[in-house]
């Protein structure tokens, strides 16, 4: 494709270039729609493509020039040959059905959360390593009933009353998720930073 210099000129001229973003399911579904929409309105002739993968896959897409930019939270800062910049912060929330006992507590602790079957992300996705680490340092062994790559799947099983969900705060929509309540638990799992990465020298 076009070299890095040409890319910059294409944008400057609002010409008909293309930009490919490799990102994770969580970002593509919850963080990026408004950004993508705004970008397309501003640069109507630029062809924008989104590719999805786990953090390792999307880092590789950028390294192999299959994508211009990678956007992810986990582990993307650790890849050689990529330069990453912090974009924004987010926190995990616990999601429960409307009448759940956890809603009666003033502060929900990790110990309280560990009393329930949990439904959360699979290993490579959306801050899962931070979730595991938080339980490990407190010597808690949570019962993880189901692991998914997608918060919508997690929310579906929580609505069925099968367990307590731990998902990214950005994945909760008060309008759409009327049968669920979100409890902020940022203090339990630490703040995550989403990063944008490009290839060194791009």
PDB file of C-alpha atoms in Angstrom:
ATOM      1  CA  UNK A   1       0.000   0.000   0.000  1.00  0.00           C
ATOM      2  CA  UNK A   2       0.937   3.673   0.256  1.00  0.00           C
ATOM      3  CA  UNK A   3       4.030   4.569   2.250  1.00  0.00           C
ATOM      4  CA  UNK A   4       3.808   6.463   5.569  1.00  0.00           C
ATOM      5  CA  UNK A   5       4.437   9.885   3.951  1.00  0.00           C
ATOM      6  CA  UNK A   6       1.717   9.319   1.393  1.00  0.00           C
ATOM      7  CA  UNK A   7      -0.687   8.345   4.197  1.00  0.00           C
ATOM      8  CA  UNK A   8      -0.214  11.733   5.871  1.00  0.00           C
ATOM      9  CA  UNK A   9      -0.758  13.561   2.597  1.00  0.00           C
ATOM     10  CA  UNK A  10      -3.903  11.574   1.889  1.00  0.00           C
ATOM     11  CA  UNK A  11      -5.371  12.700   5.206  1.00  0.00           C
ATOM     12  CA  UNK A  12      -4.254  16.287   4.718  1.00  0.00           C
ATOM     13  CA  UNK A  13      -5.931  16.430   1.325  1.00  0.00           C
ATOM     14  CA  UNK A  14      -8.989  14.617   2.711  1.00  0.00           C
ATOM     15  CA  UNK A  15      -8.404  12.490  -0.320  1.00  0.00           C
ATOM     16  CA  UNK A  16      -9.559   8.945  -0.866  1.00  0.00           C
ATOM     17  CA  UNK A  17      -6.997   7.100   1.247  1.00  0.00           C
ATOM     18  CA  UNK A  18      -7.693   4.192   3.532  1.00  0.00           C
ATOM     19  CA  UNK A  19      -7.017   3.527   7.179  1.00  0.00           C
ATOM     20  CA  UNK A  20      -7.306   0.135   8.857  1.00  0.00           C
ATOM     21  CA  UNK A  21      -7.821  -0.202  12.601  1.00  0.00           C
ATOM     22  CA  UNK A  22      -7.176  -3.537  14.299  1.00  0.00           C
ATOM     23  CA  UNK A  23      -8.959  -3.773  17.609  1.00  0.00           C
ATOM     24  CA  UNK A  24     -10.537  -6.047  20.193  1.00  0.00           C
ATOM     25  CA  UNK A  25     -14.186  -7.014  20.453  1.00  0.00           C
ATOM     26  CA  UNK A  26     -14.714  -4.783  23.513  1.00  0.00           C
ATOM     27  CA  UNK A  27     -13.255  -1.713  21.817  1.00  0.00           C
ATOM     28  CA  UNK A  28     -14.992  -2.342  18.475  1.00  0.00           C
ATOM     29  CA  UNK A  29     -18.356  -2.847  20.118  1.00  0.00           C
ATOM     30  CA  UNK A  30     -18.348  -0.255  22.911  1.00  0.00           C
ATOM     31  CA  UNK A  31     -15.532   2.289  22.657  1.00  0.00           C
ATOM     32  CA  UNK A  32     -15.201   2.957  18.944  1.00  0.00           C
ATOM     33  CA  UNK A  33     -18.635   3.376  17.311  1.00  0.00           C
ATOM     34  CA  UNK A  34     -18.908   7.110  18.091  1.00  0.00           C
ATOM     35  CA  UNK A  35     -15.285   7.736  17.110  1.00  0.00           C
ATOM     36  CA  UNK A  36     -15.635   5.829  13.842  1.00  0.00           C
ATOM     37  CA  UNK A  37     -18.844   7.669  13.030  1.00  0.00           C
ATOM     38  CA  UNK A  38     -17.241  11.076  13.692  1.00  0.00           C
ATOM     39  CA  UNK A  39     -14.174  10.136  11.622  1.00  0.00           C
ATOM     40  CA  UNK A  40     -16.297   9.075   8.655  1.00  0.00           C
ATOM     41  CA  UNK A  41     -18.269  12.307   8.774  1.00  0.00           C
ATOM     42  CA  UNK A  42     -15.069  14.347   8.848  1.00  0.00           C
ATOM     43  CA  UNK A  43     -13.271  12.339   6.133  1.00  0.00           C
ATOM     44  CA  UNK A  44     -16.080  10.937   3.970  1.00  0.00           C
ATOM     45  CA  UNK A  45     -13.723   9.830   1.199  1.00  0.00           C
ATOM     46  CA  UNK A  46     -11.300   7.956   3.436  1.00  0.00           C
ATOM     47  CA  UNK A  47     -12.077   4.255   3.540  1.00  0.00           C
ATOM     48  CA  UNK A  48     -12.051   3.057   7.126  1.00  0.00           C
ATOM     49  CA  UNK A  49     -11.736  -0.670   7.860  1.00  0.00           C
ATOM     50  CA  UNK A  50     -12.018  -2.389  11.239  1.00  0.00           C
ATOM     51  CA  UNK A  51     -10.359  -5.740  11.890  1.00  0.00           C
ATOM     52  CA  UNK A  52     -11.048  -7.689  15.078  1.00  0.00           C
ATOM     53  CA  UNK A  53      -8.782  -9.962  17.045  1.00  0.00           C
ATOM     54  CA  UNK A  54      -7.257 -10.573  20.436  1.00  0.00           C
ATOM     55  CA  UNK A  55      -4.419  -8.250  21.557  1.00  0.00           C
ATOM     56  CA  UNK A  56      -1.678 -10.536  20.236  1.00  0.00           C
ATOM     57  CA  UNK A  57      -3.396 -10.897  16.838  1.00  0.00           C
ATOM     58  CA  UNK A  58      -3.982  -7.184  16.417  1.00  0.00           C
ATOM     59  CA  UNK A  59      -0.381  -6.342  17.370  1.00  0.00           C
ATOM     60  CA  UNK A  60       0.735  -8.790  14.672  1.00  0.00           C
ATOM     61  CA  UNK A  61      -1.633  -7.208  12.117  1.00  0.00           C
ATOM     62  CA  UNK A  62       0.108  -3.856  12.619  1.00  0.00           C
ATOM     63  CA  UNK A  63       3.572  -5.428  12.518  1.00  0.00           C
ATOM     64  CA  UNK A  64       2.692  -7.132   9.206  1.00  0.00           C
ATOM     65  CA  UNK A  65       1.217  -3.932   7.746  1.00  0.00           C
ATOM     66  CA  UNK A  66      -2.257  -5.473   7.563  1.00  0.00           C
ATOM     67  CA  UNK A  67      -3.448  -2.624   9.802  1.00  0.00           C
ATOM     68  CA  UNK A  68      -2.281   0.955  10.415  1.00  0.00           C
ATOM     69  CA  UNK A  69      -3.350   1.282  14.038  1.00  0.00           C
ATOM     70  CA  UNK A  70      -4.045  -1.151  16.882  1.00  0.00           C
ATOM     71  CA  UNK A  71      -6.355  -0.233  19.769  1.00  0.00           C
ATOM     72  CA  UNK A  72      -6.477  -2.480  22.844  1.00  0.00           C
ATOM     73  CA  UNK A  73      -6.076  -2.553  26.593  1.00  0.00           C
ATOM     74  CA  UNK A  74      -4.178  -5.662  27.505  1.00  0.00           C
ATOM     75  CA  UNK A  75      -0.531  -6.308  26.818  1.00  0.00           C
ATOM     76  CA  UNK A  76      -0.244  -4.187  23.703  1.00  0.00           C
ATOM     77  CA  UNK A  77       2.392  -2.023  25.380  1.00  0.00           C
ATOM     78  CA  UNK A  78       4.703  -5.038  25.618  1.00  0.00           C
ATOM     79  CA  UNK A  79       5.219  -5.650  21.890  1.00  0.00           C
ATOM     80  CA  UNK A  80       8.614  -4.924  20.368  1.00  0.00           C
ATOM     81  CA  UNK A  81       8.416  -2.813  17.245  1.00  0.00           C
ATOM     82  CA  UNK A  82       5.205  -1.067  18.288  1.00  0.00           C
ATOM     83  CA  UNK A  83       4.908   2.392  19.775  1.00  0.00           C
ATOM     84  CA  UNK A  84       1.848   2.734  21.972  1.00  0.00           C
ATOM     85  CA  UNK A  85       0.182   5.786  23.458  1.00  0.00           C
ATOM     86  CA  UNK A  86      -2.418   5.868  26.234  1.00  0.00           C
ATOM     87  CA  UNK A  87      -5.905   6.830  24.970  1.00  0.00           C
ATOM     88  CA  UNK A  88      -8.308   6.647  27.876  1.00  0.00           C
ATOM     89  CA  UNK A  89      -8.947   4.934  31.197  1.00  0.00           C
ATOM     90  CA  UNK A  90     -11.731   2.585  32.150  1.00  0.00           C
ATOM     91  CA  UNK A  91     -12.802   0.365  35.014  1.00  0.00           C
ATOM     92  CA  UNK A  92     -14.484  -2.973  35.485  1.00  0.00           C
ATOM     93  CA  UNK A  93     -18.011  -3.205  36.867  1.00  0.00           C
ATOM     94  CA  UNK A  94     -19.912  -6.080  38.410  1.00  0.00           C
ATOM     95  CA  UNK A  95     -23.259  -6.710  36.705  1.00  0.00           C
ATOM     96  CA  UNK A  96     -26.102  -8.425  38.519  1.00  0.00           C
ATOM     97  CA  UNK A  97     -29.842  -8.964  38.040  1.00  0.00           C
ATOM     98  CA  UNK A  98     -32.131  -6.277  39.468  1.00  0.00           C
ATOM     99  CA  UNK A  99     -32.892  -7.852  42.877  1.00  0.00           C
ATOM    100  CA  UNK A 100     -29.420  -9.209  43.629  1.00  0.00           C
ATOM    101  CA  UNK A 101     -28.136  -9.262  47.273  1.00  0.00           C
ATOM    102  CA  UNK A 102     -24.862  -7.509  46.276  1.00  0.00           C
ATOM    103  CA  UNK A 103     -26.926  -4.378  45.539  1.00  0.00           C
ATOM    104  CA  UNK A 104     -27.726  -4.037  49.253  1.00  0.00           C
ATOM    105  CA  UNK A 105     -24.055  -3.617  50.216  1.00  0.00           C
ATOM    106  CA  UNK A 106     -22.462  -0.205  50.538  1.00  0.00           C
ATOM    107  CA  UNK A 107     -19.055  -1.326  49.283  1.00  0.00           C
ATOM    108  CA  UNK A 108     -18.663  -4.549  47.361  1.00  0.00           C
ATOM    109  CA  UNK A 109     -15.395  -6.301  48.216  1.00  0.00           C
ATOM    110  CA  UNK A 110     -13.533  -8.997  46.319  1.00  0.00           C
ATOM    111  CA  UNK A 111     -14.446 -11.422  49.120  1.00  0.00           C
ATOM    112  CA  UNK A 112     -18.152 -10.717  48.528  1.00  0.00           C
ATOM    113  CA  UNK A 113     -17.789 -11.134  44.771  1.00  0.00           C
ATOM    114  CA  UNK A 114     -15.954 -14.450  45.262  1.00  0.00           C
ATOM    115  CA  UNK A 115     -19.015 -15.893  47.040  1.00  0.00           C
ATOM    116  CA  UNK A 116     -20.843 -16.131  43.716  1.00  0.00           C
ATOM    117  CA  UNK A 117     -20.296 -18.021  40.478  1.00  0.00           C
ATOM    118  CA  UNK A 118     -18.635 -15.588  38.100  1.00  0.00           C
ATOM    119  CA  UNK A 119     -19.085 -14.936  34.406  1.00  0.00           C
ATOM    120  CA  UNK A 120     -16.320 -12.911  32.813  1.00  0.00           C
ATOM    121  CA  UNK A 121     -13.887 -12.511  29.921  1.00  0.00           C
ATOM    122  CA  UNK A 122     -11.596 -15.234  28.662  1.00  0.00           C
ATOM    123  CA  UNK A 123      -7.868 -15.038  29.355  1.00  0.00           C
ATOM    124  CA  UNK A 124      -6.676 -12.796  26.521  1.00  0.00           C
ATOM    125  CA  UNK A 125      -9.447 -10.216  26.683  1.00  0.00           C
ATOM    126  CA  UNK A 126     -10.514  -6.981  28.363  1.00  0.00           C
ATOM    127  CA  UNK A 127      -8.406  -6.856  31.475  1.00  0.00           C
ATOM    128  CA  UNK A 128      -8.940 -10.492  32.482  1.00  0.00           C
ATOM    129  CA  UNK A 129      -5.359 -10.751  33.789  1.00  0.00           C
ATOM    130  CA  UNK A 130      -6.091  -7.861  36.191  1.00  0.00           C
ATOM    131  CA  UNK A 131      -9.200  -9.685  37.439  1.00  0.00           C
ATOM    132  CA  UNK A 132      -7.265 -12.921  38.074  1.00  0.00           C
ATOM    133  CA  UNK A 133      -4.408 -11.061  39.740  1.00  0.00           C
ATOM    134  CA  UNK A 134      -6.754  -9.253  42.136  1.00  0.00           C
ATOM    135  CA  UNK A 135      -8.200 -12.564  43.405  1.00  0.00           C
ATOM    136  CA  UNK A 136      -4.757 -14.222  43.583  1.00  0.00           C
ATOM    137  CA  UNK A 137      -3.187 -11.588  45.829  1.00  0.00           C
ATOM    138  CA  UNK A 138      -6.078 -12.061  48.266  1.00  0.00           C
ATOM    139  CA  UNK A 139      -5.791 -15.861  48.065  1.00  0.00           C
ATOM    140  CA  UNK A 140      -9.334 -16.130  46.742  1.00  0.00           C
ATOM    141  CA  UNK A 141     -10.292 -18.901  44.337  1.00  0.00           C
ATOM    142  CA  UNK A 142     -13.286 -17.645  42.393  1.00  0.00           C
ATOM    143  CA  UNK A 143     -15.661 -20.097  40.759  1.00  0.00           C
ATOM    144  CA  UNK A 144     -15.607 -19.005  37.132  1.00  0.00           C
ATOM    145  CA  UNK A 145     -18.647 -20.539  35.548  1.00  0.00           C
ATOM    146  CA  UNK A 146     -18.287 -19.131  32.051  1.00  0.00           C
ATOM    147  CA  UNK A 147     -15.663 -17.240  30.051  1.00  0.00           C
ATOM    148  CA  UNK A 148     -16.547 -15.270  26.929  1.00  0.00           C
ATOM    149  CA  UNK A 149     -14.862 -12.795  24.613  1.00  0.00           C
ATOM    150  CA  UNK A 150     -17.950 -10.668  24.515  1.00  0.00           C
ATOM    151  CA  UNK A 151     -19.691  -8.640  27.239  1.00  0.00           C
ATOM    152  CA  UNK A 152     -23.066  -9.167  25.527  1.00  0.00           C
ATOM    153  CA  UNK A 153     -22.695 -12.926  26.037  1.00  0.00           C
ATOM    154  CA  UNK A 154     -21.699 -12.372  29.680  1.00  0.00           C
ATOM    155  CA  UNK A 155     -24.712 -10.098  30.260  1.00  0.00           C
ATOM    156  CA  UNK A 156     -27.075 -12.665  28.723  1.00  0.00           C
ATOM    157  CA  UNK A 157     -26.057 -15.345  31.247  1.00  0.00           C
ATOM    158  CA  UNK A 158     -26.175 -12.877  34.144  1.00  0.00           C
ATOM    159  CA  UNK A 159     -29.750 -11.980  33.147  1.00  0.00           C
ATOM    160  CA  UNK A 160     -30.613 -15.683  33.340  1.00  0.00           C
ATOM    161  CA  UNK A 161     -29.450 -15.625  36.978  1.00  0.00           C
ATOM    162  CA  UNK A 162     -26.511 -17.968  36.378  1.00  0.00           C
ATOM    163  CA  UNK A 163     -23.906 -15.839  38.103  1.00  0.00           C
ATOM    164  CA  UNK A 164     -22.370 -12.444  38.685  1.00  0.00           C
ATOM    165  CA  UNK A 165     -20.703 -10.795  35.683  1.00  0.00           C
ATOM    166  CA  UNK A 166     -17.458  -8.824  35.633  1.00  0.00           C
ATOM    167  CA  UNK A 167     -17.219  -6.671  32.513  1.00  0.00           C
ATOM    168  CA  UNK A 168     -15.780  -3.400  31.232  1.00  0.00           C
ATOM    169  CA  UNK A 169     -17.749  -0.389  32.459  1.00  0.00           C
ATOM    170  CA  UNK A 170     -18.107   0.862  28.886  1.00  0.00           C
ATOM    171  CA  UNK A 171     -20.075  -2.299  28.049  1.00  0.00           C
ATOM    172  CA  UNK A 172     -23.042  -1.327  30.226  1.00  0.00           C
ATOM    173  CA  UNK A 173     -25.835   0.696  28.675  1.00  0.00           C
ATOM    174  CA  UNK A 174     -28.610   1.731  31.085  1.00  0.00           C
ATOM    175  CA  UNK A 175     -31.128   1.924  28.223  1.00  0.00           C
ATOM    176  CA  UNK A 176     -30.344  -1.458  26.750  1.00  0.00           C
ATOM    177  CA  UNK A 177     -29.563  -3.333  29.951  1.00  0.00           C
ATOM    178  CA  UNK A 178     -32.768  -2.640  31.849  1.00  0.00           C
ATOM    179  CA  UNK A 179     -32.731  -6.043  33.577  1.00  0.00           C
ATOM    180  CA  UNK A 180     -29.248  -5.535  34.991  1.00  0.00           C
ATOM    181  CA  UNK A 181     -27.581  -3.280  37.527  1.00  0.00           C
ATOM    182  CA  UNK A 182     -23.918  -2.283  37.419  1.00  0.00           C
ATOM    183  CA  UNK A 183     -21.844  -1.926  40.580  1.00  0.00           C
ATOM    184  CA  UNK A 184     -18.603   0.080  40.206  1.00  0.00           C
ATOM    185  CA  UNK A 185     -15.679  -2.053  41.423  1.00  0.00           C
ATOM    186  CA  UNK A 186     -12.728  -0.141  39.991  1.00  0.00           C
ATOM    187  CA  UNK A 187     -11.039  -0.240  43.396  1.00  0.00           C
ATOM    188  CA  UNK A 188     -11.019  -4.074  43.268  1.00  0.00           C
ATOM    189  CA  UNK A 189      -9.459  -4.529  39.850  1.00  0.00           C
ATOM    190  CA  UNK A 190      -7.473  -1.316  39.263  1.00  0.00           C
ATOM    191  CA  UNK A 191      -7.945   1.159  36.443  1.00  0.00           C
ATOM    192  CA  UNK A 192      -7.161  -0.056  32.929  1.00  0.00           C
ATOM    193  CA  UNK A 193      -5.699   2.106  30.168  1.00  0.00           C
ATOM    194  CA  UNK A 194      -6.659   1.560  26.566  1.00  0.00           C
ATOM    195  CA  UNK A 195      -3.743   2.167  24.224  1.00  0.00           C
ATOM    196  CA  UNK A 196      -3.343   3.044  20.580  1.00  0.00           C
ATOM    197  CA  UNK A 197      -0.333   1.473  18.882  1.00  0.00           C
ATOM    198  CA  UNK A 198       1.431   2.029  15.581  1.00  0.00           C
ATOM    199  CA  UNK A 199       4.459   0.371  14.031  1.00  0.00           C
ATOM    200  CA  UNK A 200       7.796   1.929  14.879  1.00  0.00           C
ATOM    201  CA  UNK A 201       8.883   4.256  12.112  1.00  0.00           C
ATOM    202  CA  UNK A 202       5.374   4.501  10.608  1.00  0.00           C
TER     203      UNK A 202
END
